[in-house]
mmCIF file with all atom_site columns, C-alpha atoms in Angstrom:
data_model
loop_
_atom_site.group_PDB
_atom_site.id
_atom_site.type_symbol
_atom_site.label_atom_id
_atom_site.label_alt_id
_atom_site.label_comp_id
_atom_site.label_asym_id
_atom_site.label_entity_id
_atom_site.label_seq_id
_atom_site.pdbx_PDB_ins_code
_atom_site.Cartn_x
_atom_site.Cartn_y
_atom_site.Cartn_z
_atom_site.occupancy
_atom_site.B_iso_or_equiv
_atom_site.pdbx_formal_charge
_atom_site.auth_seq_id
_atom_site.auth_comp_id
_atom_site.auth_asym_id
_atom_site.auth_atom_id
_atom_site.pdbx_PDB_model_num
ATOM 1   C CA . MET A 1 1   ? -0.050 -0.027 0.088   1.00 72.00 ? 2   MET A CA 1
ATOM 2   C CA . LYS A 1 2   ? 2.823  2.255  0.882   1.00 77.00 ? 3   LYS A CA 1
ATOM 3   C CA . GLU A 1 3   ? 4.522  1.633  -2.459  1.00 81.00 ? 4   GLU A CA 1
ATOM 4   C CA . MET A 1 4   ? 1.371  2.114  -4.368  1.00 87.00 ? 5   MET A CA 1
ATOM 5   C CA . LYS A 1 5   ? 0.792  5.529  -2.653  1.00 87.00 ? 6   LYS A CA 1
ATOM 6   C CA . ARG A 1 6   ? 4.502  6.540  -3.567  1.00 87.00 ? 7   ARG A CA 1
ATOM 7   C CA . ALA A 1 7   ? 3.890  5.435  -7.206  1.00 89.00 ? 8   ALA A CA 1
ATOM 8   C CA . LEU A 1 8   ? 0.665  7.543  -7.363  1.00 91.00 ? 9   LEU A CA 1
ATOM 9   C CA . LYS A 1 9   ? 2.581  10.565 -6.051  1.00 91.00 ? 10  LYS A CA 1
ATOM 10  C CA . ALA A 1 10  ? 5.301  10.122 -8.468  1.00 92.00 ? 11  ALA A CA 1
ATOM 11  C CA . LEU A 1 11  ? 2.724  9.793  -11.272 1.00 93.00 ? 12  LEU A CA 1
ATOM 12  C CA . ALA A 1 12  ? 1.118  13.097 -10.020 1.00 94.00 ? 13  ALA A CA 1
ATOM 13  C CA . ILE A 1 13  ? 4.562  14.818 -10.150 1.00 94.00 ? 14  ILE A CA 1
ATOM 14  C CA . THR A 1 14  ? 5.136  13.604 -13.646 1.00 94.00 ? 15  THR A CA 1
ATOM 15  C CA . ILE A 1 15  ? 1.713  14.775 -14.954 1.00 94.00 ? 16  ILE A CA 1
ATOM 16  C CA . THR A 1 16  ? 2.178  18.155 -13.209 1.00 95.00 ? 17  THR A CA 1
ATOM 17  C CA . ALA A 1 17  ? 5.646  18.632 -14.744 1.00 94.00 ? 18  ALA A CA 1
ATOM 18  C CA . TYR A 1 18  ? 4.348  17.993 -18.140 1.00 93.00 ? 19  TYR A CA 1
ATOM 19  C CA . LEU A 1 19  ? 1.366  20.414 -17.763 1.00 93.00 ? 20  LEU A CA 1
ATOM 20  C CA . LEU A 1 20  ? 3.650  22.975 -16.526 1.00 94.00 ? 21  LEU A CA 1
ATOM 21  C CA . GLN A 1 21  ? 6.070  22.435 -19.305 1.00 92.00 ? 22  GLN A CA 1
ATOM 22  C CA . ALA A 1 22  ? 3.404  22.579 -22.125 1.00 90.00 ? 23  ALA A CA 1
ATOM 23  C CA . CYS A 1 23  ? 1.006  25.121 -20.685 1.00 91.00 ? 24  CYS A CA 1
ATOM 24  C CA . VAL A 1 24  ? 2.948  27.511 -18.554 1.00 92.00 ? 25  VAL A CA 1
ATOM 25  C CA . MET A 1 25  ? 6.553  27.753 -19.287 1.00 92.00 ? 26  MET A CA 1
ATOM 26  C CA . HIS A 1 26  ? 6.295  29.638 -22.610 1.00 90.00 ? 27  HIS A CA 1
ATOM 27  C CA . TYR A 1 27  ? 4.718  32.447 -20.636 1.00 92.00 ? 28  TYR A CA 1
ATOM 28  C CA . LEU A 1 28  ? 7.821  32.515 -18.443 1.00 91.00 ? 29  LEU A CA 1
ATOM 29  C CA . ALA A 1 29  ? 10.433 32.580 -21.179 1.00 91.00 ? 30  ALA A CA 1
ATOM 30  C CA . ILE A 1 30  ? 13.409 34.808 -20.618 1.00 90.00 ? 31  ILE A CA 1
ATOM 31  C CA . ARG A 1 31  ? 14.600 36.351 -23.952 1.00 87.00 ? 32  ARG A CA 1
ATOM 32  C CA . GLY A 1 32  ? 13.241 33.334 -25.696 1.00 88.00 ? 33  GLY A CA 1
ATOM 33  C CA . ILE A 1 33  ? 15.003 30.765 -23.326 1.00 91.00 ? 34  ILE A CA 1
ATOM 34  C CA . VAL A 1 34  ? 12.759 28.271 -21.661 1.00 92.00 ? 35  VAL A CA 1
ATOM 35  C CA . GLY A 1 35  ? 13.768 26.128 -18.694 1.00 92.00 ? 36  GLY A CA 1
ATOM 36  C CA . SER A 1 36  ? 12.884 22.470 -18.419 1.00 94.00 ? 37  SER A CA 1
ATOM 37  C CA . VAL A 1 37  ? 10.343 21.671 -15.663 1.00 95.00 ? 38  VAL A CA 1
ATOM 38  C CA . ILE A 1 38  ? 10.491 18.186 -16.901 1.00 95.00 ? 39  ILE A CA 1
ATOM 39  C CA . PHE A 1 39  ? 14.242 17.722 -16.093 1.00 95.00 ? 40  PHE A CA 1
ATOM 40  C CA . ALA A 1 40  ? 13.805 19.495 -12.769 1.00 95.00 ? 41  ALA A CA 1
ATOM 41  C CA . ALA A 1 41  ? 11.014 17.012 -11.818 1.00 95.00 ? 42  ALA A CA 1
ATOM 42  C CA . LEU A 1 42  ? 13.052 13.945 -13.071 1.00 95.00 ? 43  LEU A CA 1
ATOM 43  C CA . SER A 1 43  ? 15.984 15.020 -11.054 1.00 95.00 ? 44  SER A CA 1
ATOM 44  C CA . ILE A 1 44  ? 13.790 15.326 -8.005  1.00 94.00 ? 45  ILE A CA 1
ATOM 45  C CA . LEU A 1 45  ? 12.454 11.735 -8.577  1.00 93.00 ? 46  LEU A CA 1
ATOM 46  C CA . ILE A 1 46  ? 16.008 10.401 -9.169  1.00 92.00 ? 47  ILE A CA 1
ATOM 47  C CA . VAL A 1 47  ? 17.258 11.693 -5.827  1.00 90.00 ? 48  VAL A CA 1
ATOM 48  C CA . SER A 1 48  ? 14.056 11.234 -3.821  1.00 87.00 ? 49  SER A CA 1
ATOM 49  C CA . CYS A 1 49  ? 12.659 7.996  -5.234  1.00 87.00 ? 50  CYS A CA 1
ATOM 50  C CA . GLY A 1 50  ? 15.361 6.277  -7.033  1.00 84.00 ? 51  GLY A CA 1
ATOM 51  C CA . LYS A 1 51  ? 16.096 4.845  -10.446 1.00 87.00 ? 52  LYS A CA 1
ATOM 52  C CA . LYS A 1 52  ? 12.964 2.753  -10.847 1.00 89.00 ? 53  LYS A CA 1
ATOM 53  C CA . TYR A 1 53  ? 10.536 5.608  -10.517 1.00 91.00 ? 54  TYR A CA 1
ATOM 54  C CA . ALA A 1 54  ? 12.702 7.928  -12.618 1.00 92.00 ? 55  ALA A CA 1
ATOM 55  C CA . PHE A 1 55  ? 12.841 5.608  -15.399 1.00 93.00 ? 56  PHE A CA 1
ATOM 56  C CA . CYS A 1 56  ? 9.167  5.027  -15.601 1.00 93.00 ? 57  CYS A CA 1
ATOM 57  C CA . ALA A 1 57  ? 8.469  8.785  -15.297 1.00 94.00 ? 58  ALA A CA 1
ATOM 58  C CA . SER A 1 58  ? 11.052 9.585  -18.075 1.00 94.00 ? 59  SER A CA 1
ATOM 59  C CA . CYS A 1 59  ? 9.405  6.901  -20.491 1.00 94.00 ? 60  CYS A CA 1
ATOM 60  C CA . LEU A 1 60  ? 6.034  8.387  -19.841 1.00 93.00 ? 61  LEU A CA 1
ATOM 61  C CA . LEU A 1 61  ? 7.228  11.969 -20.357 1.00 92.00 ? 62  LEU A CA 1
ATOM 62  C CA . GLY A 1 62  ? 9.219  10.860 -23.356 1.00 91.00 ? 63  GLY A CA 1
ATOM 63  C CA . MET A 1 63  ? 6.058  9.398  -25.025 1.00 91.00 ? 64  MET A CA 1
ATOM 64  C CA . THR A 1 64  ? 3.897  12.242 -24.057 1.00 89.00 ? 65  THR A CA 1
ATOM 65  C CA . MET A 1 65  ? 6.330  14.816 -25.348 1.00 87.00 ? 66  MET A CA 1
ATOM 66  C CA . GLU A 1 66  ? 6.956  12.793 -28.557 1.00 84.00 ? 67  GLU A CA 1
ATOM 67  C CA . SER A 1 67  ? 3.200  12.660 -29.254 1.00 83.00 ? 68  SER A CA 1
ATOM 68  C CA . MET A 1 68  ? 2.326  16.169 -28.453 1.00 79.00 ? 69  MET A CA 1
ATOM 69  C CA . MET A 1 69  ? 5.455  18.430 -28.972 1.00 72.00 ? 70  MET A CA 1
ATOM 70  C CA . GLY A 1 70  ? 7.981  16.252 -30.873 1.00 63.00 ? 71  GLY A CA 1
ATOM 71  C CA . ASN A 1 71  ? 9.805  18.105 -33.768 1.00 71.00 ? 72  ASN A CA 1
ATOM 72  C CA . VAL A 1 72  ? 12.250 15.334 -34.385 1.00 71.00 ? 73  VAL A CA 1
ATOM 73  C CA . LYS A 1 73  ? 11.045 11.784 -34.807 1.00 77.00 ? 74  LYS A CA 1
ATOM 74  C CA . ALA A 1 74  ? 11.742 9.632  -31.794 1.00 79.00 ? 75  ALA A CA 1
ATOM 75  C CA . LEU A 1 75  ? 13.958 12.044 -30.143 1.00 84.00 ? 76  LEU A CA 1
ATOM 76  C CA . TYR A 1 76  ? 12.219 12.446 -26.942 1.00 87.00 ? 77  TYR A CA 1
ATOM 77  C CA . VAL A 1 77  ? 10.989 8.908  -26.469 1.00 89.00 ? 78  VAL A CA 1
ATOM 78  C CA . ILE A 1 78  ? 14.644 7.693  -26.766 1.00 90.00 ? 79  ILE A CA 1
ATOM 79  C CA . ALA A 1 79  ? 16.608 10.713 -25.213 1.00 91.00 ? 80  ALA A CA 1
ATOM 80  C CA . TYR A 1 80  ? 14.538 11.184 -21.990 1.00 94.00 ? 81  TYR A CA 1
ATOM 81  C CA . PRO A 1 81  ? 15.009 7.538  -20.647 1.00 94.00 ? 82  PRO A CA 1
ATOM 82  C CA . ILE A 1 82  ? 18.686 7.385  -21.662 1.00 94.00 ? 83  ILE A CA 1
ATOM 83  C CA . ILE A 1 83  ? 19.652 10.806 -20.263 1.00 95.00 ? 84  ILE A CA 1
ATOM 84  C CA . THR A 1 84  ? 17.659 10.015 -17.012 1.00 94.00 ? 85  THR A CA 1
ATOM 85  C CA . MET A 1 85  ? 19.307 6.770  -16.407 1.00 93.00 ? 86  MET A CA 1
ATOM 86  C CA . LEU A 1 86  ? 22.934 8.157  -17.129 1.00 92.00 ? 87  LEU A CA 1
ATOM 87  C CA . CYS A 1 87  ? 22.279 10.822 -14.525 1.00 92.00 ? 88  CYS A CA 1
ATOM 88  C CA . ALA A 1 88  ? 20.682 8.442  -12.101 1.00 90.00 ? 89  ALA A CA 1
ATOM 89  C CA . GLN A 1 89  ? 23.874 6.293  -12.001 1.00 86.00 ? 90  GLN A CA 1
ATOM 90  C CA . TYR A 1 90  ? 25.682 9.301  -10.291 1.00 83.00 ? 91  TYR A CA 1
ATOM 91  C CA . PHE A 1 91  ? 22.950 11.343 -8.445  1.00 86.00 ? 92  PHE A CA 1
ATOM 92  C CA . ALA A 1 92  ? 20.440 8.570  -7.148  1.00 82.00 ? 93  ALA A CA 1
ATOM 93  C CA . ASP A 1 93  ? 20.837 7.627  -3.389  1.00 72.00 ? 94  ASP A CA 1
ATOM 94  C CA . MET A 1 94  ? 23.151 4.648  -2.922  1.00 59.00 ? 95  MET A CA 1
ATOM 95  C CA . SER A 1 95  ? 22.600 1.577  -0.652  1.00 50.00 ? 96  SER A CA 1
ATOM 96  C CA . ASP A 1 96  ? 24.980 0.873  2.304   1.00 47.00 ? 97  ASP A CA 1
ATOM 97  C CA . ARG A 1 97  ? 26.753 -1.787 0.181   1.00 53.00 ? 98  ARG A CA 1
ATOM 98  C CA . GLN A 1 98  ? 27.261 0.646  -2.792  1.00 51.00 ? 99  GLN A CA 1
ATOM 99  C CA . LEU A 1 99  ? 28.559 3.314  -0.436  1.00 49.00 ? 100 LEU A CA 1
ATOM 100 C CA . GLU A 1 100 ? 31.062 0.881  1.095   1.00 54.00 ? 101 GLU A CA 1
ATOM 101 C CA . ARG A 1 101 ? 32.235 -0.248 -2.283  1.00 58.00 ? 102 ARG A CA 1
ATOM 102 C CA . ARG A 1 102 ? 32.724 3.280  -3.470  1.00 56.00 ? 103 ARG A CA 1
ATOM 103 C CA . ARG A 1 103 ? 34.498 4.238  -0.298  1.00 59.00 ? 104 ARG A CA 1
ATOM 104 C CA . VAL A 1 104 ? 37.065 1.382  -0.902  1.00 59.00 ? 105 VAL A CA 1
ATOM 105 C CA . ILE A 1 105 ? 37.528 2.619  -4.524  1.00 58.00 ? 106 ILE A CA 1
ATOM 106 C CA . ILE A 1 106 ? 38.047 6.210  -3.351  1.00 57.00 ? 107 ILE A CA 1
ATOM 107 C CA . GLU A 1 107 ? 40.516 5.103  -0.715  1.00 59.00 ? 108 GLU A CA 1
ATOM 108 C CA . SER A 1 108 ? 42.563 3.140  -3.195  1.00 65.00 ? 109 SER A CA 1
ATOM 109 C CA . ARG A 1 109 ? 42.619 6.095  -5.606  1.00 59.00 ? 110 ARG A CA 1
ATOM 110 C CA . GLN A 1 110 ? 43.650 8.474  -2.814  1.00 58.00 ? 111 GLN A CA 1
ATOM 111 C CA . VAL A 1 111 ? 46.581 6.162  -2.112  1.00 58.00 ? 112 VAL A CA 1
ATOM 112 C CA . ARG A 1 112 ? 47.699 6.036  -5.849  1.00 61.00 ? 113 ARG A CA 1
ATOM 113 C CA . ILE A 1 113 ? 47.436 9.871  -6.073  1.00 55.00 ? 114 ILE A CA 1
ATOM 114 C CA . SER A 1 114 ? 49.421 10.313 -2.781  1.00 60.00 ? 115 SER A CA 1
ATOM 115 C CA . GLU A 1 115 ? 52.168 7.996  -4.106  1.00 54.00 ? 116 GLU A CA 1
ATOM 116 C CA . GLY A 1 116 ? 52.212 9.783  -7.443  1.00 56.00 ? 117 GLY A CA 1
ATOM 117 C CA . LYS A 1 117 ? 54.405 12.963 -8.257  1.00 48.00 ? 118 LYS A CA 1
ATOM 118 C CA . GLY A 1 118 ? 53.133 16.498 -8.775  1.00 47.00 ? 119 GLY A CA 1
ATOM 119 C CA . LYS A 1 119 ? 50.293 18.476 -7.532  1.00 51.00 ? 120 LYS A CA 1
ATOM 120 C CA . LYS A 1 120 ? 46.624 17.107 -7.285  1.00 54.00 ? 121 LYS A CA 1
ATOM 121 C CA . HIS A 1 121 ? 44.165 18.593 -9.919  1.00 58.00 ? 122 HIS A CA 1
ATOM 122 C CA . TRP A 1 122 ? 41.231 20.526 -8.434  1.00 56.00 ? 123 TRP A CA 1
ATOM 123 C CA . TRP A 1 123 ? 38.818 17.780 -9.586  1.00 55.00 ? 124 TRP A CA 1
ATOM 124 C CA . GLN A 1 124 ? 40.787 15.086 -7.786  1.00 55.00 ? 125 GLN A CA 1
ATOM 125 C CA . ARG A 1 125 ? 40.743 17.094 -4.557  1.00 57.00 ? 126 ARG A CA 1
ATOM 126 C CA . PHE A 1 126 ? 36.920 17.595 -4.993  1.00 55.00 ? 127 PHE A CA 1
ATOM 127 C CA . MET A 1 127 ? 36.380 13.713 -5.690  1.00 53.00 ? 128 MET A CA 1
ATOM 128 C CA . LEU A 1 128 ? 38.592 12.821 -2.578  1.00 53.00 ? 129 LEU A CA 1
ATOM 129 C CA . ARG A 1 129 ? 36.736 15.259 -0.374  1.00 52.00 ? 130 ARG A CA 1
ATOM 130 C CA . TYR A 1 130 ? 33.080 14.714 -1.426  1.00 51.00 ? 131 TYR A CA 1
ATOM 131 C CA . ARG A 1 131 ? 32.582 11.468 -3.247  1.00 49.00 ? 132 ARG A CA 1
ATOM 132 C CA . ASP A 1 132 ? 33.122 9.241  -0.168  1.00 46.00 ? 133 ASP A CA 1
ATOM 133 C CA . SER A 1 133 ? 29.575 10.363 0.870   1.00 50.00 ? 134 SER A CA 1
ATOM 134 C CA . ASP A 1 134 ? 26.537 11.534 -0.846  1.00 60.00 ? 135 ASP A CA 1
ATOM 135 C CA . LEU A 1 135 ? 26.064 15.279 -1.493  1.00 74.00 ? 136 LEU A CA 1
ATOM 136 C CA . PRO A 1 136 ? 22.941 16.639 0.072   1.00 83.00 ? 137 PRO A CA 1
ATOM 137 C CA . PRO A 1 137 ? 19.810 16.647 -2.046  1.00 85.00 ? 138 PRO A CA 1
ATOM 138 C CA . VAL A 1 138 ? 19.679 20.371 -2.351  1.00 89.00 ? 139 VAL A CA 1
ATOM 139 C CA . VAL A 1 139 ? 22.984 20.238 -4.191  1.00 89.00 ? 140 VAL A CA 1
ATOM 140 C CA . ARG A 1 140 ? 22.357 17.033 -6.178  1.00 90.00 ? 141 ARG A CA 1
ATOM 141 C CA . ILE A 1 141 ? 18.988 17.970 -7.580  1.00 93.00 ? 142 ILE A CA 1
ATOM 142 C CA . PRO A 1 142 ? 19.877 21.296 -9.221  1.00 94.00 ? 143 PRO A CA 1
ATOM 143 C CA . LEU A 1 143 ? 23.253 19.643 -10.580 1.00 93.00 ? 144 LEU A CA 1
ATOM 144 C CA . CYS A 1 144 ? 21.278 16.721 -12.038 1.00 94.00 ? 145 CYS A CA 1
ATOM 145 C CA . ALA A 1 145 ? 18.692 18.829 -13.684 1.00 95.00 ? 146 ALA A CA 1
ATOM 146 C CA . GLY A 1 146 ? 21.407 21.081 -15.255 1.00 95.00 ? 147 GLY A CA 1
ATOM 147 C CA . ILE A 1 147 ? 23.288 18.164 -16.600 1.00 95.00 ? 148 ILE A CA 1
ATOM 148 C CA . MET A 1 148 ? 20.203 16.465 -18.011 1.00 96.00 ? 149 MET A CA 1
ATOM 149 C CA . ASP A 1 149 ? 19.160 19.743 -19.819 1.00 95.00 ? 150 ASP A CA 1
ATOM 150 C CA . LEU A 1 150 ? 22.658 20.287 -21.047 1.00 95.00 ? 151 LEU A CA 1
ATOM 151 C CA . LEU A 1 151 ? 22.889 16.723 -22.442 1.00 95.00 ? 152 LEU A CA 1
ATOM 152 C CA . LEU A 1 152 ? 19.582 17.168 -24.265 1.00 93.00 ? 153 LEU A CA 1
ATOM 153 C CA . ASN A 1 153 ? 20.636 20.518 -25.788 1.00 93.00 ? 154 ASN A CA 1
ATOM 154 C CA . MET A 1 154 ? 23.893 19.099 -26.876 1.00 93.00 ? 155 MET A CA 1
ATOM 155 C CA . THR A 1 155 ? 22.045 16.225 -28.656 1.00 90.00 ? 156 THR A CA 1
ATOM 156 C CA . LEU A 1 156 ? 19.695 18.810 -30.335 1.00 88.00 ? 157 LEU A CA 1
ATOM 157 C CA . ASN A 1 157 ? 22.688 20.829 -31.566 1.00 88.00 ? 158 ASN A CA 1
ATOM 158 C CA . ALA A 1 158 ? 24.569 17.767 -32.631 1.00 88.00 ? 159 ALA A CA 1
ATOM 159 C CA . TYR A 1 159 ? 21.544 16.759 -34.717 1.00 85.00 ? 160 TYR A CA 1
ATOM 160 C CA . LEU A 1 160 ? 21.268 20.315 -36.349 1.00 84.00 ? 161 LEU A CA 1
ATOM 161 C CA . TYR A 1 161 ? 24.958 20.002 -37.202 1.00 85.00 ? 162 TYR A CA 1
ATOM 162 C CA . LEU A 1 162 ? 24.459 16.633 -38.830 1.00 86.00 ? 163 LEU A CA 1
ATOM 163 C CA . ILE A 1 163 ? 21.622 17.803 -40.992 1.00 84.00 ? 164 ILE A CA 1
ATOM 164 C CA . GLY A 1 164 ? 23.766 20.581 -42.256 1.00 82.00 ? 165 GLY A CA 1
ATOM 165 C CA . GLU A 1 165 ? 22.618 23.464 -39.987 1.00 82.00 ? 166 GLU A CA 1
ATOM 166 C CA . GLU A 1 166 ? 25.311 25.918 -39.128 1.00 83.00 ? 167 GLU A CA 1
ATOM 167 C CA . LEU A 1 167 ? 25.869 26.191 -35.361 1.00 82.00 ? 168 LEU A CA 1
ATOM 168 C CA . THR A 1 168 ? 26.358 29.688 -34.019 1.00 86.00 ? 169 THR A CA 1
ATOM 169 C CA . MET A 1 169 ? 27.323 31.272 -30.524 1.00 89.00 ? 170 MET A CA 1
ATOM 170 C CA . VAL A 1 170 ? 23.754 32.328 -30.164 1.00 89.00 ? 171 VAL A CA 1
ATOM 171 C CA . GLN A 1 171 ? 22.595 28.607 -30.092 1.00 89.00 ? 172 GLN A CA 1
ATOM 172 C CA . VAL A 1 172 ? 25.486 27.816 -27.560 1.00 89.00 ? 173 VAL A CA 1
ATOM 173 C CA . PHE A 1 173 ? 24.330 30.669 -25.279 1.00 92.00 ? 174 PHE A CA 1
ATOM 174 C CA . ARG A 1 174 ? 20.797 29.620 -25.546 1.00 92.00 ? 175 ARG A CA 1
ATOM 175 C CA . ALA A 1 175 ? 21.727 26.110 -24.480 1.00 92.00 ? 176 ALA A CA 1
ATOM 176 C CA . LEU A 1 176 ? 23.812 27.367 -21.538 1.00 94.00 ? 177 LEU A CA 1
ATOM 177 C CA . GLY A 1 177 ? 20.886 29.775 -20.671 1.00 95.00 ? 178 GLY A CA 1
ATOM 178 C CA . SER A 1 178 ? 18.464 26.916 -20.642 1.00 95.00 ? 179 SER A CA 1
ATOM 179 C CA . THR A 1 179 ? 20.629 24.836 -18.361 1.00 95.00 ? 180 THR A CA 1
ATOM 180 C CA . VAL A 1 180 ? 20.987 27.647 -15.915 1.00 96.00 ? 181 VAL A CA 1
ATOM 181 C CA . TYR A 1 181 ? 17.244 28.287 -16.086 1.00 96.00 ? 182 TYR A CA 1
ATOM 182 C CA . THR A 1 182 ? 16.554 24.601 -15.375 1.00 96.00 ? 183 THR A CA 1
ATOM 183 C CA . MET A 1 183 ? 18.965 24.624 -12.515 1.00 95.00 ? 184 MET A CA 1
ATOM 184 C CA . GLY A 1 184 ? 17.069 27.582 -11.070 1.00 95.00 ? 185 GLY A CA 1
ATOM 185 C CA . LEU A 1 185 ? 13.734 25.810 -11.452 1.00 95.00 ? 186 LEU A CA 1
ATOM 186 C CA . ALA A 1 186 ? 14.843 22.702 -9.706  1.00 94.00 ? 187 ALA A CA 1
ATOM 187 C CA . PRO A 1 187 ? 15.185 24.244 -6.152  1.00 93.00 ? 188 PRO A CA 1
ATOM 188 C CA . VAL A 1 188 ? 11.780 26.004 -6.534  1.00 94.00 ? 189 VAL A CA 1
ATOM 189 C CA . LEU A 1 189 ? 9.948  22.794 -7.399  1.00 94.00 ? 190 LEU A CA 1
ATOM 190 C CA . MET A 1 190 ? 12.019 20.765 -4.991  1.00 93.00 ? 191 MET A CA 1
ATOM 191 C CA . VAL A 1 191 ? 10.163 21.950 -1.925  1.00 91.00 ? 192 VAL A CA 1
ATOM 192 C CA . PRO A 1 192 ? 6.535  21.096 -2.929  1.00 92.00 ? 193 PRO A CA 1
ATOM 193 C CA . PHE A 1 193 ? 7.322  18.022 -4.816  1.00 92.00 ? 194 PHE A CA 1
ATOM 194 C CA . ARG A 1 194 ? 9.499  16.508 -2.040  1.00 90.00 ? 195 ARG A CA 1
ATOM 195 C CA . ALA A 1 195 ? 6.891  17.660 0.432   1.00 90.00 ? 196 ALA A CA 1
ATOM 196 C CA . LEU A 1 196 ? 4.247  15.683 -1.575  1.00 89.00 ? 197 LEU A CA 1
ATOM 197 C CA . LEU A 1 197 ? 6.554  12.694 -1.434  1.00 87.00 ? 198 LEU A CA 1
ATOM 198 C CA . GLY A 1 198 ? 6.804  13.005 2.271   1.00 84.00 ? 199 GLY A CA 1
ATOM 199 C CA . MET A 1 199 ? 10.538 13.508 2.465   1.00 78.00 ? 200 MET A CA 1
ATOM 200 C CA . TYR A 1 200 ? 10.426 16.330 4.944   1.00 71.00 ? 201 TYR A CA 1
ATOM 201 C CA . ARG A 1 201 ? 8.086  14.318 7.278   1.00 68.00 ? 202 ARG A CA 1
ATOM 202 C CA . ARG A 1 202 ? 10.645 11.447 7.059   1.00 57.00 ? 203 ARG A CA 1
ATOM 203 C CA . ARG A 1 203 ? 13.527 13.709 7.964   1.00 55.00 ? 204 ARG A CA 1
ATOM 204 C CA . LYS A 1 204 ? 11.706 15.030 11.033  1.00 54.00 ? 205 LYS A CA 1
ATOM 205 C CA . ARG A 1 205 ? 10.977 11.626 12.347  1.00 54.00 ? 206 ARG A CA 1
ATOM 206 C CA . GLN A 1 206 ? 14.610 10.619 11.920  1.00 53.00 ? 207 GLN A CA 1
ATOM 207 C CA . GLU A 1 207 ? 15.687 13.715 13.724  1.00 55.00 ? 208 GLU A CA 1
ATOM 208 C CA . GLY A 1 208 ? 13.214 13.001 16.375  1.00 55.00 ? 209 GLY A CA 1
ATOM 209 C CA . GLY A 1 209 ? 14.523 9.512  16.910  1.00 49.00 ? 210 GLY A CA 1
ATOM 210 C CA . GLY A 1 210 ? 11.626 7.662  15.261  1.00 45.00 ? 211 GLY A CA 1
ATOM 211 C CA . PHE A 1 211 ? 11.770 5.188  12.500  1.00 39.00 ? 212 PHE A CA 1
ATOM 212 C CA . ALA A 1 212 ? 11.805 6.292  8.722   1.00 38.00 ? 213 ALA A CA 1
#
């Protein structure tokens, strides 16, 4: 029963995201740039519910977008699930066994880097400092949403290039603007969507010493 309620809530978030994207976002365009409510919602599902829910939502959204708003044949129905699962590998919550396995890998890398010569790169310092534990959801959700939107924009630009269209800096800046816009939408939608999923009630119970 609990799993069914969670699935219905995820379905409600999926439908809401599509309706906002299709009916509202074109009114909120900034100089012709529109953010992606869909990727913001998918990033919330990835971090809050896991890969299974995110994959089902991405397939549903891909089919809906393909039938209602698709300009390139089969793009959305293929790209949405693939991009979602790629990002879910890095941003979804991990089990205790996965965290322990990753901790061992990070420690072995740290030993190899410390034995090497030269200075550590900034990204190596970041990985050694943060990848041994999950980043908080407030960080992972905007990052996940931005990366997903950027991947789709890169796919669209690559398609335009392959069919003979000339890529300009305007298209590049529009893609970057869309990514930033989507990253800004994610924290705004995160509060009501995660509240609907009961994430804040669960955290309060954990802080109060109860069971999640």
